[in-house]
mmCIF file of C-alpha atoms in Angstrom:
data_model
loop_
_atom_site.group_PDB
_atom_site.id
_atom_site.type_symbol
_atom_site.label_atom_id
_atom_site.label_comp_id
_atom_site.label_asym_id
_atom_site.label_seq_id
_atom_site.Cartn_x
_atom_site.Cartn_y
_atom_site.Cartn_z
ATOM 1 C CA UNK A 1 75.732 113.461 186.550
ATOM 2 C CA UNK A 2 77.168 111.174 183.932
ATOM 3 C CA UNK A 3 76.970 111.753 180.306
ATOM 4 C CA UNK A 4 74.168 108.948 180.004
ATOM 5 C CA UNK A 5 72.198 110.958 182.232
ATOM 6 C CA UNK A 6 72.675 114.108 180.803
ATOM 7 C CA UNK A 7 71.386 112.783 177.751
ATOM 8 C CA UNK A 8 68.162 111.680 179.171
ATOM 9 C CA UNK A 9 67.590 114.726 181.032
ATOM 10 C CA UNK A 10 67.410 116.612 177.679
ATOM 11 C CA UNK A 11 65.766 114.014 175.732
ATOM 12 C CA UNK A 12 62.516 114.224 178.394
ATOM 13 C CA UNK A 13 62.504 117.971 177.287
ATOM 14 C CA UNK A 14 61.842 117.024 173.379
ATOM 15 C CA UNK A 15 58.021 117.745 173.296
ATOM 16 C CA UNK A 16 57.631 113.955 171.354
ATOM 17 C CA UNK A 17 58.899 111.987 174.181
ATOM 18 C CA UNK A 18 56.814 110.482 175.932
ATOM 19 C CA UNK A 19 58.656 108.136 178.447
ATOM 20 C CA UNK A 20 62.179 106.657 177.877
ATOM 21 C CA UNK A 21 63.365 103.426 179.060
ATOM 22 C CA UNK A 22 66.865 102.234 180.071
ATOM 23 C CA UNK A 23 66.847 98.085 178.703
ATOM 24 C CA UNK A 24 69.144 95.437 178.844
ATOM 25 C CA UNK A 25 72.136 94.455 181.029
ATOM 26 C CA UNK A 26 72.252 98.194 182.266
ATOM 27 C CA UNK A 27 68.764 97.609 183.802
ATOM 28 C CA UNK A 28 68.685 93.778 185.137
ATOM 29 C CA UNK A 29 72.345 94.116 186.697
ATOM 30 C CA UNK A 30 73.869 92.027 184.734
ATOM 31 C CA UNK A 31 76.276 94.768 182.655
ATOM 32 C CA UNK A 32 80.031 94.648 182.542
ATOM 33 C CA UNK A 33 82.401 96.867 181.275
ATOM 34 C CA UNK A 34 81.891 95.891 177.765
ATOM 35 C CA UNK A 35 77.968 96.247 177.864
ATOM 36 C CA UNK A 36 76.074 98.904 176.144
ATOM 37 C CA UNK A 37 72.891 100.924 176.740
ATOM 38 C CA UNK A 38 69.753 100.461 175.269
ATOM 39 C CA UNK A 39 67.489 103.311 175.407
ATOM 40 C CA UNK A 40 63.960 102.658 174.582
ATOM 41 C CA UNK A 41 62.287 106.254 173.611
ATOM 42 C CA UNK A 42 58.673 106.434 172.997
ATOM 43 C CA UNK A 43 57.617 108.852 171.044
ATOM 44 C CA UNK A 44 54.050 110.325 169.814
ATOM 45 C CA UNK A 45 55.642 111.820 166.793
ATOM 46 C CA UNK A 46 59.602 111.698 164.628
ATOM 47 C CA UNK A 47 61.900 113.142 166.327
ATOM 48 C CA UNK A 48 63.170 115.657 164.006
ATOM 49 C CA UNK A 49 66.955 114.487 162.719
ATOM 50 C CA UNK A 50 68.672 117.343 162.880
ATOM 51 C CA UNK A 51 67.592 118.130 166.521
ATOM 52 C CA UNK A 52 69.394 114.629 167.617
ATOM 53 C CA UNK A 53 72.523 114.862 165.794
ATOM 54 C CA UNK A 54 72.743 118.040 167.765
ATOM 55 C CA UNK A 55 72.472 116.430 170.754
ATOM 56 C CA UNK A 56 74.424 113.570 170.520
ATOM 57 C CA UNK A 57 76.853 115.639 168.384
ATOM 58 C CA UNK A 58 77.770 117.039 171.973
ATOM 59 C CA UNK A 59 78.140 113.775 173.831
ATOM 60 C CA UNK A 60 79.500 111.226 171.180
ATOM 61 C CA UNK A 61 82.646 110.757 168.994
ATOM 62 C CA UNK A 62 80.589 108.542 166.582
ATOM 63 C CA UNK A 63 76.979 108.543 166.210
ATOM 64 C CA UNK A 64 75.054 106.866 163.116
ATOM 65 C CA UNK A 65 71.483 108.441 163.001
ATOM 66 C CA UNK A 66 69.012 106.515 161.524
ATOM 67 C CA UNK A 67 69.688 102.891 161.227
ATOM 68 C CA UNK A 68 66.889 101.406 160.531
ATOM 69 C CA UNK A 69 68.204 97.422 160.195
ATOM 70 C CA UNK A 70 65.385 96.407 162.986
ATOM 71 C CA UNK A 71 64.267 99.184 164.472
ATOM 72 C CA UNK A 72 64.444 102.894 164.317
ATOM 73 C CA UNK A 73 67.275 103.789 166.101
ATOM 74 C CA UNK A 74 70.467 106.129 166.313
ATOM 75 C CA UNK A 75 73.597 104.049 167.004
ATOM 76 C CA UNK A 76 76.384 106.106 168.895
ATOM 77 C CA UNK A 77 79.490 105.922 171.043
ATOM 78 C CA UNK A 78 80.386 108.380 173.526
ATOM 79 C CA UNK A 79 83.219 110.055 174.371
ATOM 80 C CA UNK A 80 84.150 108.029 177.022
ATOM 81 C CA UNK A 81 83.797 104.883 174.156
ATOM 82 C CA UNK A 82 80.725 103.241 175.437
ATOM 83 C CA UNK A 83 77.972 102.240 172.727
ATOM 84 C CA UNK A 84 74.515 103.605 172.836
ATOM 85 C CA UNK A 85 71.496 102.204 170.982
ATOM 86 C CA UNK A 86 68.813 104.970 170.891
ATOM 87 C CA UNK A 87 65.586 103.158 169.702
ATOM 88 C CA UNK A 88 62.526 104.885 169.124
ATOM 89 C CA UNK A 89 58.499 103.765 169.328
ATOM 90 C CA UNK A 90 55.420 104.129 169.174
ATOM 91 C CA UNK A 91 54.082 103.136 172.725
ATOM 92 C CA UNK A 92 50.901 101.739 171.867
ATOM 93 C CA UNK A 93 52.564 99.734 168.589
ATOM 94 C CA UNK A 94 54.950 98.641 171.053
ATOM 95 C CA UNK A 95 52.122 97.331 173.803
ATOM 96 C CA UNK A 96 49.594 96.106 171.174
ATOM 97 C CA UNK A 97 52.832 93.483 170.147
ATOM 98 C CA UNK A 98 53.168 92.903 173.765
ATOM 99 C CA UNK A 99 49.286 92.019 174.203
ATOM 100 C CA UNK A 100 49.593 89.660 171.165
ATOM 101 C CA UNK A 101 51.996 87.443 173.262
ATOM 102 C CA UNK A 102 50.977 87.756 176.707
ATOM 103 C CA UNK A 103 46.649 88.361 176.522
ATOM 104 C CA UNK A 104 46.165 86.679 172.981
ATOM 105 C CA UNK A 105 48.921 83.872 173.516
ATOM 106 C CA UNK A 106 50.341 83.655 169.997
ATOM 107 C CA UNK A 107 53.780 81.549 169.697
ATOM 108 C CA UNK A 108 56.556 82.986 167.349
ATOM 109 C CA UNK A 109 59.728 81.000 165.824
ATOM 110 C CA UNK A 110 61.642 81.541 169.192
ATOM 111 C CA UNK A 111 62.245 84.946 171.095
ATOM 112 C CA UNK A 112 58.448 84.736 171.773
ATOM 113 C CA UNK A 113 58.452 86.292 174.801
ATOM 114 C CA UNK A 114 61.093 88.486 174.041
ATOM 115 C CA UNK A 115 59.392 91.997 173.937
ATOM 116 C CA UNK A 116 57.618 91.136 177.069
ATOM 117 C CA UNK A 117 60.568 90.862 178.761
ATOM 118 C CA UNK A 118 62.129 93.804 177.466
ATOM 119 C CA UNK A 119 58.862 96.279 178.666
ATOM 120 C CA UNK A 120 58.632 94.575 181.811
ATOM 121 C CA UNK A 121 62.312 94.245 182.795
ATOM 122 C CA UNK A 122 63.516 97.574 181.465
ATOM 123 C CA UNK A 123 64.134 100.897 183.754
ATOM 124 C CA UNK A 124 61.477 103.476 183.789
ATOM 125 C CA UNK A 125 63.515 106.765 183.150
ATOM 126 C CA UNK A 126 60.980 109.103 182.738
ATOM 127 C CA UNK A 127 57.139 108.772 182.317
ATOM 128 C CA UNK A 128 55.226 112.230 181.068
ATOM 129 C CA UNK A 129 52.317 111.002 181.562
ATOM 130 C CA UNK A 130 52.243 107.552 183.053
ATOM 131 C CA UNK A 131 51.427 105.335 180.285
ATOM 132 C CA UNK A 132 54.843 103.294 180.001
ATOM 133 C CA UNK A 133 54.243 102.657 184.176
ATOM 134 C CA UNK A 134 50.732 101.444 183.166
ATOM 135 C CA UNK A 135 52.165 99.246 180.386
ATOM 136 C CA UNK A 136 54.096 97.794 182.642
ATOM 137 C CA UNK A 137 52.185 96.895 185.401
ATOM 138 C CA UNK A 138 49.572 95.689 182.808
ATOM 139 C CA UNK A 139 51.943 93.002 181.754
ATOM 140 C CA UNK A 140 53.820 92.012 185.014
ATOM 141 C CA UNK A 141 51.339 88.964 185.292
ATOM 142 C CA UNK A 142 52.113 85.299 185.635
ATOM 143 C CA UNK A 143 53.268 83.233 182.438
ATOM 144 C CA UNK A 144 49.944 82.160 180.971
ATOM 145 C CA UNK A 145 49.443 78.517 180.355
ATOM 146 C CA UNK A 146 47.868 78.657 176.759
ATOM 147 C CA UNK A 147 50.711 80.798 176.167
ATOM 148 C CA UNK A 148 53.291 78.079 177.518
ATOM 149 C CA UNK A 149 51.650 75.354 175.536
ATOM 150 C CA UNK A 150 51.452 77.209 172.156
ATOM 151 C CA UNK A 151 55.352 78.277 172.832
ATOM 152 C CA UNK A 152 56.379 74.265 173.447
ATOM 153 C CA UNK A 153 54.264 73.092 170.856
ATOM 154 C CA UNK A 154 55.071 75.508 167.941
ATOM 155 C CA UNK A 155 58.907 75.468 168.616
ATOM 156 C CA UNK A 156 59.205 71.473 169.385
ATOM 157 C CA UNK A 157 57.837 70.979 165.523
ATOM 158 C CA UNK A 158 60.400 73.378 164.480
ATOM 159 C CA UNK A 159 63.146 71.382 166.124
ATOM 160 C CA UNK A 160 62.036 67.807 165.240
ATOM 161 C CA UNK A 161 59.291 65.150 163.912
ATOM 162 C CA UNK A 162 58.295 67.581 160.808
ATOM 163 C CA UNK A 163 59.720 67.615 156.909
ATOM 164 C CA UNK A 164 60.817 70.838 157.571
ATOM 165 C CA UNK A 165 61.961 70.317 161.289
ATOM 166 C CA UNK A 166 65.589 72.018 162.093
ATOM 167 C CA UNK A 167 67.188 68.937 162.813
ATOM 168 C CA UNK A 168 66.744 67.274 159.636
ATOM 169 C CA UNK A 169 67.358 70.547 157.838
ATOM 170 C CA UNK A 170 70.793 70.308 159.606
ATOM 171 C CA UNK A 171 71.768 67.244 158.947
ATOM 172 C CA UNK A 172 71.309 67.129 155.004
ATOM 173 C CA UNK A 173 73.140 70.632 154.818
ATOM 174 C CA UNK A 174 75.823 68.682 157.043
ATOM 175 C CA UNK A 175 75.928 65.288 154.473
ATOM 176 C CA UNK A 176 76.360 68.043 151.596
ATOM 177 C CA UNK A 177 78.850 70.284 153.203
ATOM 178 C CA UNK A 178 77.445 73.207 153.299
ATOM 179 C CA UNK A 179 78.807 74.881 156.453
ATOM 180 C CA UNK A 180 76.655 78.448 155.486
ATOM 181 C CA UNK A 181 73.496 76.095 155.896
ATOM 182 C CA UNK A 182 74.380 73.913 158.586
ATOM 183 C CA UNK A 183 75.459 77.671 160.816
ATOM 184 C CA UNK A 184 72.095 78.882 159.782
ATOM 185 C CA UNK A 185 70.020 76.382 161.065
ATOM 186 C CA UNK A 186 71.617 75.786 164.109
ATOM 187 C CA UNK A 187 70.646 79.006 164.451
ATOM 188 C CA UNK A 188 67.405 78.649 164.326
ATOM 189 C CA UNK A 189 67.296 75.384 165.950
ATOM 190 C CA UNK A 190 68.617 77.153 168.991
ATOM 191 C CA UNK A 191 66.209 79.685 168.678
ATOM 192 C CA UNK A 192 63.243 77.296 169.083
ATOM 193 C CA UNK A 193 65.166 75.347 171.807
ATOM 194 C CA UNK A 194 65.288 78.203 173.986
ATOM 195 C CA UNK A 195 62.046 79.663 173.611
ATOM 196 C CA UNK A 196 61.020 76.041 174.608
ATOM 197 C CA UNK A 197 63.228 76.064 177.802
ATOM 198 C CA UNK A 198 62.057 79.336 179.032
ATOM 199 C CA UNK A 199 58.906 79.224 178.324
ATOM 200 C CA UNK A 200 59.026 75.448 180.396
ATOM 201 C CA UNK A 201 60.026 77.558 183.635
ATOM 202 C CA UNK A 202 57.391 79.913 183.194
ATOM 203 C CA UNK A 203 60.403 82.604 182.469
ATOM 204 C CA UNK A 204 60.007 85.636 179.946
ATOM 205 C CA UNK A 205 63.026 85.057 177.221
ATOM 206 C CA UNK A 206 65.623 87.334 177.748
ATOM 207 C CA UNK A 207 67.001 87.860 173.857
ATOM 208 C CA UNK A 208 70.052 86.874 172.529
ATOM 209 C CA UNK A 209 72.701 87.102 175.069
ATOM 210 C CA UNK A 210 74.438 84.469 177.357
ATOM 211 C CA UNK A 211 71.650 81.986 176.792
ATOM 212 C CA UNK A 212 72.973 78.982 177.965
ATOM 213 C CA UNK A 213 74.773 80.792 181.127
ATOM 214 C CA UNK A 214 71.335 82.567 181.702
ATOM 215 C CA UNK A 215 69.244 79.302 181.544
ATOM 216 C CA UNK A 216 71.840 77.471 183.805
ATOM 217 C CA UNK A 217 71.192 80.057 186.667
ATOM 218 C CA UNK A 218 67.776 80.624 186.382
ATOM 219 C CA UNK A 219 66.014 77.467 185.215
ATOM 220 C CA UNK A 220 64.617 74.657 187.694
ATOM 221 C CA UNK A 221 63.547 72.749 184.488
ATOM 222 C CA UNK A 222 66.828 72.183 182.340
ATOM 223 C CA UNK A 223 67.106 68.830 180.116
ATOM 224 C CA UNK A 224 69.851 66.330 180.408
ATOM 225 C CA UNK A 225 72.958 66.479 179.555
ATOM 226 C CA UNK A 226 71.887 70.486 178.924
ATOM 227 C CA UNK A 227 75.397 72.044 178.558
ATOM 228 C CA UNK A 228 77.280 68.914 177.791
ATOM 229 C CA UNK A 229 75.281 68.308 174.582
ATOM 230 C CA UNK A 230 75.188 72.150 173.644
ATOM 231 C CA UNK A 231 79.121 71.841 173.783
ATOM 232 C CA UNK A 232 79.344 68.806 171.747
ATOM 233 C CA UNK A 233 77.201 69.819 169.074
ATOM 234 C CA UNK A 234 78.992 73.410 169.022
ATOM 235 C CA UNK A 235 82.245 71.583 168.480
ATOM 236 C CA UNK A 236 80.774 68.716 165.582
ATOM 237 C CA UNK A 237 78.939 71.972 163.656
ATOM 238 C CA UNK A 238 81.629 71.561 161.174
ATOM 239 C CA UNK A 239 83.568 68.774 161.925
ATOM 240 C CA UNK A 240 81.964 65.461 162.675
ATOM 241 C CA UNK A 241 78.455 64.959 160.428
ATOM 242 C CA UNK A 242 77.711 61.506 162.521
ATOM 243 C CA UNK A 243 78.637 63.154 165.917
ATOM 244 C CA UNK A 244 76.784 66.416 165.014
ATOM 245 C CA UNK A 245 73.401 64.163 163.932
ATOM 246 C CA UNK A 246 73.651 61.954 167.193
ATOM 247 C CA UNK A 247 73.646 65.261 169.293
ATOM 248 C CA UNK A 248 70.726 66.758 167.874
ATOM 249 C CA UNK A 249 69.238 63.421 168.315
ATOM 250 C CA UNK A 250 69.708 63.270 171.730
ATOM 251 C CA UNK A 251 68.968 67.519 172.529
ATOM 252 C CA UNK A 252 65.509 66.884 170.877
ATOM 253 C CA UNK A 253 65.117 63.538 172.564
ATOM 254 C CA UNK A 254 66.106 64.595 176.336
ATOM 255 C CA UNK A 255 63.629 68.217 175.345
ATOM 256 C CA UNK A 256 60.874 65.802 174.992
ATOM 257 C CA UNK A 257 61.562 64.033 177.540
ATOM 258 C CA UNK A 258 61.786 67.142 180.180
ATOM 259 C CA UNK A 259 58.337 68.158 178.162
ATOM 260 C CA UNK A 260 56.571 65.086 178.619
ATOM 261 C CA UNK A 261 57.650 65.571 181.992
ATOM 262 C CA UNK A 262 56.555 69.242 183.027
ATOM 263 C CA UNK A 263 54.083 70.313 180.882
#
């Protein structure tokens, strides 16, 4: 039994656990050496601090208990020097933000779908009782249509046509040189462009990692030019303000066009 193991086999003995969930590379297959876990515990109650440093006391030459940047979570390394993000919820928290998305179709900035993905794509590790199985299958449903629209038509005003539209945001930070601006709405502008390209293949967003590679593989419904223009505008962030404005014209022009297209 590894050490990952071991550690969920005395986690499902803590009385407040309720199921725990293995998320992430780890549970889609698509982990390499460098890749962490992300283990999803849902609780009914705190776990009590002392009673996890304990535990991962045993299994971890650093562990950081507590970090509460995004979620609660204990942030740890074992011995063997792979990371381990411990988060913990509350399960029906957790599905009532689920149901907002999926049953009551509300559109975020980008990573809409995000927690939908994560619940219905992670590893069921242990279930006392059932409920995270239920969650699941309660949300492994076709993408829903009003839910597709509001994701395309929120996010394409983000990206273009608006005062406050990313694109134009980026290029006045460009004409001013401010690189801190220009990074941070790129940013964002890829945020929205994704969560418009996933949600355009009827595809659950899969967070923050390998976006472009991901989309490549898995998306029948890509725009022109998709990972030339990505490149060049990656390259002309800093560089080229003319170049870097003619890209984003042409990303939010060939995005409209695949819209028009397939929605």
């Amino acid at each position: 039994m590894s050490s990952v193991e071991e550690l969920f086999e005395a986690m499902h003995n803590w009385p407040e656990v309720e199921a725990i969930a293995l998320g992430g590379s780890r549970a889609t297959g698509n982990a390499d050496e460098r890749s962490d876990y992300d283990v999803y515990l849902y609780v009914t109650a705190p776990v009590p601090t002392k009673r996890r440093e304990k535990l991962l006391s045993g299994y971890c030459s650093h562990a950081e208990i507590d970090n509460g940047f995004w979620e609660n979570e204990d942030d740890c390394t074992l011995n063997d020097g792979t990371d381990v993000d411990i988060l913990y919820r509350d399960l029906d928290s957790f599905t009532n933000s689920v149901a907002d998305v999926v049953e009551r179709f509300h559109a975020s900035n980008g990573y809409t779908t995000c927690l939908w993905h994560n619940m219905i794509t992670s590893m069921n590790v242990f279930d006392r009782n059932g409920r995270f199985s239920a969650a699941q299958r309660r949300f492994t449903v076709p993408f829903p249509e009003p839910l597709r629209r509001n994701i395309i038509e929120r996010n394409m005003r983000l990206l273009h046509g608006n005062l406050p539209s990313y694109d134009a945001q980026i290029r006045k930070a460009a004409s001013r040189g401010d690189e801190v601006a220009v990074n941070h709405r790129v940013a964002a502008f890829m945020e929205s462009y994704f969560d418009v390209i996933f949600a355009l293949n009827r595809l659950t967003h899969p967070g923050e990692k390998h976006l472009e590679k991901l989309a490549s593989r898995n998306c029948e419904i890509l725009p022109k030019d998709f990972e030339a223009n990505l490149g060049t505008l990656f390259g002309a962030m800093f560089t080229d303000v003319d170049l870097l404005g003619g890209t984003l014209q042409a990303i939010v022009d060939d995005l409209q066009r695949t819209v028009d297209t397939n929605l």
